[in-house]
Amino acid sequence: MPKGFIHITDSAALTALVDRLKTADYVTVDTEFLRDNSYWPKLCLVQVAGPDVAAIIDPLAPLIDLQPLLDLMVDPKVLKVFHAARQDIEIFLRLSGRIPEPLFDTQVAAMVCGYGDSVSYETLVAKIARAALDKSSRFTDWTRRPLTERQLQYAIGDVTHLRKVYETLWAELERSDRTEWLNDEMAVLMDPATYIVEPEQAWQRIKTRTTNRRFLAVLREVTAWRELEARARDLPRGRMLKDDALLELAAHPPASIEEMKQSRGVPKGFADGKLGPSLLEAVLRGLNCPDSDLPEPEKTVEPPRGVGPLVELLKVMLKLQCEDHGVAQKLVANTADLEQIAGDDAADVPALRGWRREVFGEQALALKHGKLALAAEGRRIRLIRLGKEA
């Protein structure tokens, strides 16, 4: 067995590990999974570490029940630490019906602490733990057994270094009094709606520029059909039908199986197969949808004419303020937000609320109304207010 951690393949060992971990203040967690050939991610490994123990849990082992681990994931006394937690949370939500809590995401915390936008785990390990990760096993088929010592050592590194990363980031958050900033961002990760795709809403994930509501009605129905069929068969959405095929069906909806055969993007033989009739029914539901139930196209707010230069100045302001405050720009505002601020002092954007307003929003409005200016001084940009440096 590789040294430095426990390799768990049975329920008794897992129970003993959890008994040990549930007395810890926190545990670091990561998963290895595959979803190349399935709708749902296939959990292959769970790595966990407390301050003085690390373990790899094999959920594919024949003699293991993961319930003790799932109980730990929702134990209110133990903080669960992930990096870029969204996909890991989706797995635990599916297994137990609950989101791990309390929860700490080091990627989000790193953005709050100024390490950059969507900073990688590898970068944080290098900057904080002063270690280099061996990424040679990144594309491992984690379903294969037995796993090699190198694969296991790669996997455990995703939680052992995470301890130092977490402890450092938490200390920085407390020192800078930014724990509430983090809590604002974590609320999205803690919301089950982040992970649950309702079939009738799945069409909104497909990019289209049309505002034709009948087109969108057909797209809604065929996309919901694909979502339900893919779930039932545990197949990737694209294995059922690709997005381009759905868009073609919405643009040129067939009225019969014969017409569906001519639809570009529908695989040869698909229309004549057992799924053809139900797909045609979905198309017809969209065509016959009452006007009152037609979906609304996504509303796009066009910035007022002439605000382009102001938006560019706001981008400079955003970069300057975020660098000065040590926070990632992505957390504060995006280009669409800046366009709305340029056109409306009361725009409903996060940058004009809470801590973001303090960091950027107030200065953005002052710049917009000529109360604040940007001035270059060598390589630096300075804020000038009423003739004085801000």
PDB file of N, CA and C in Angstrom, residues 121-136 138 150 153-154 156-158 160-161 165:
ATOM      1  N   TYR A 121      -6.271  24.855  -8.606  1.00  0.00           N
ATOM      2  CA  TYR A 121      -5.714  24.220  -7.414  1.00  0.00           C
ATOM      3  C   TYR A 121      -4.193  24.145  -7.532  1.00  0.00           C
ATOM      4  N   GLU A 122      -3.709  23.800  -8.713  1.00  0.00           N
ATOM      5  CA  GLU A 122      -2.274  23.701  -8.935  1.00  0.00           C
ATOM      6  C   GLU A 122      -1.572  25.015  -8.616  1.00  0.00           C
ATOM      7  N   THR A 123      -2.178  26.128  -9.021  1.00  0.00           N
ATOM      8  CA  THR A 123      -1.591  27.446  -8.752  1.00  0.00           C
ATOM      9  C   THR A 123      -1.565  27.738  -7.262  1.00  0.00           C
ATOM     10  N   LEU A 124      -2.661  27.433  -6.576  1.00  0.00           N
ATOM     11  CA  LEU A 124      -2.700  27.686  -5.129  1.00  0.00           C
ATOM     12  C   LEU A 124      -1.695  26.827  -4.375  1.00  0.00           C
ATOM     13  N   VAL A 125      -1.566  25.574  -4.776  1.00  0.00           N
ATOM     14  CA  VAL A 125      -0.590  24.694  -4.118  1.00  0.00           C
ATOM     15  C   VAL A 125       0.818  25.249  -4.302  1.00  0.00           C
ATOM     16  N   ALA A 126       1.114  25.743  -5.510  1.00  0.00           N
ATOM     17  CA  ALA A 126       2.435  26.295  -5.764  1.00  0.00           C
ATOM     18  C   ALA A 126       2.676  27.565  -4.949  1.00  0.00           C
ATOM     19  N   LYS A 127       1.659  28.446  -4.876  1.00  0.00           N
ATOM     20  CA  LYS A 127       1.835  29.735  -4.207  1.00  0.00           C
ATOM     21  C   LYS A 127       1.774  29.628  -2.689  1.00  0.00           C
ATOM     22  N   ILE A 128       0.904  28.760  -2.196  1.00  0.00           N
ATOM     23  CA  ILE A 128       0.670  28.708  -0.747  1.00  0.00           C
ATOM     24  C   ILE A 128       1.421  27.564  -0.080  1.00  0.00           C
ATOM     25  N   ALA A 129       1.315  26.359  -0.645  1.00  0.00           N
ATOM     26  CA  ALA A 129       1.970  25.200  -0.032  1.00  0.00           C
ATOM     27  C   ALA A 129       3.397  25.022  -0.511  1.00  0.00           C
ATOM     28  N   ARG A 130       3.807  25.801  -1.504  1.00  0.00           N
ATOM     29  CA  ARG A 130       5.152  25.715  -2.058  1.00  0.00           C
ATOM     30  C   ARG A 130       5.483  24.296  -2.517  1.00  0.00           C
ATOM     31  N   ALA A 131       4.522  23.699  -3.200  1.00  0.00           N
ATOM     32  CA  ALA A 131       4.696  22.323  -3.677  1.00  0.00           C
ATOM     33  C   ALA A 131       4.296  22.262  -5.146  1.00  0.00           C
ATOM     34  N   ALA A 132       4.821  21.248  -5.840  1.00  0.00           N
ATOM     35  CA  ALA A 132       4.484  21.028  -7.246  1.00  0.00           C
ATOM     36  C   ALA A 132       3.688  19.734  -7.351  1.00  0.00           C
ATOM     37  N   LEU A 133       2.574  19.791  -8.059  1.00  0.00           N
ATOM     38  CA  LEU A 133       1.727  18.611  -8.221  1.00  0.00           C
ATOM     39  C   LEU A 133       2.160  17.802  -9.430  1.00  0.00           C
ATOM     40  N   ASP A 134       2.147  16.495  -9.274  1.00  0.00           N
ATOM     41  CA  ASP A 134       2.377  15.598 -10.398  1.00  0.00           C
ATOM     42  C   ASP A 134       1.035  15.378 -11.092  1.00  0.00           C
ATOM     43  N   LYS A 135       0.861  15.973 -12.274  1.00  0.00           N
ATOM     44  CA  LYS A 135      -0.420  15.896 -12.973  1.00  0.00           C
ATOM     45  C   LYS A 135      -0.425  14.830 -14.070  1.00  0.00           C
ATOM     46  N   SER A 136       0.534  13.906 -14.039  1.00  0.00           N
ATOM     47  CA  SER A 136       0.637  12.912 -15.102  1.00  0.00           C
ATOM     48  C   SER A 136      -0.544  11.953 -15.122  1.00  0.00           C
ATOM     49  N   ARG A 138      -3.696  12.849 -14.614  1.00  0.00           N
ATOM     50  CA  ARG A 138      -4.911  13.668 -14.715  1.00  0.00           C
ATOM     51  C   ARG A 138      -5.990  12.998 -15.560  1.00  0.00           C
ATOM     52  N   ARG A 150       1.145   5.236  -8.280  1.00  0.00           N
ATOM     53  CA  ARG A 150       1.271   6.602  -8.802  1.00  0.00           C
ATOM     54  C   ARG A 150      -0.093   7.268  -8.911  1.00  0.00           C
ATOM     55  N   GLN A 153      -1.228   8.173  -5.366  1.00  0.00           N
ATOM     56  CA  GLN A 153      -0.484   9.319  -4.843  1.00  0.00           C
ATOM     57  C   GLN A 153      -0.947  10.616  -5.505  1.00  0.00           C
ATOM     58  N   TYR A 154      -1.251  10.541  -6.784  1.00  0.00           N
ATOM     59  CA  TYR A 154      -1.809  11.712  -7.466  1.00  0.00           C
ATOM     60  C   TYR A 154      -3.134  12.113  -6.826  1.00  0.00           C
ATOM     61  N   ILE A 156      -4.396  11.496  -3.800  1.00  0.00           N
ATOM     62  CA  ILE A 156      -4.358  11.977  -2.421  1.00  0.00           C
ATOM     63  C   ILE A 156      -3.795  13.390  -2.334  1.00  0.00           C
ATOM     64  N   GLY A 157      -2.981  13.773  -3.312  1.00  0.00           N
ATOM     65  CA  GLY A 157      -2.430  15.126  -3.314  1.00  0.00           C
ATOM     66  C   GLY A 157      -3.493  16.201  -3.441  1.00  0.00           C
ATOM     67  N   ASP A 158      -4.657  15.813  -3.941  1.00  0.00           N
ATOM     68  CA  ASP A 158      -5.736  16.791  -4.101  1.00  0.00           C
ATOM     69  C   ASP A 158      -6.395  17.165  -2.783  1.00  0.00           C
ATOM     70  N   THR A 160      -4.386  16.521   0.500  1.00  0.00           N
ATOM     71  CA  THR A 160      -3.363  16.772   1.520  1.00  0.00           C
ATOM     72  C   THR A 160      -2.841  18.204   1.435  1.00  0.00           C
ATOM     73  N   HIS A 161      -2.526  18.678   0.233  1.00  0.00           N
ATOM     74  CA  HIS A 161      -2.083  20.066   0.089  1.00  0.00           C
ATOM     75  C   HIS A 161      -3.227  21.041   0.355  1.00  0.00           C
ATOM     76  N   VAL A 165      -3.645  25.030   2.038  1.00  0.00           N
ATOM     77  CA  VAL A 165      -4.322  26.071   1.267  1.00  0.00           C
ATOM     78  C   VAL A 165      -5.491  26.637   2.067  1.00  0.00           C
TER      79      VAL A 165
END
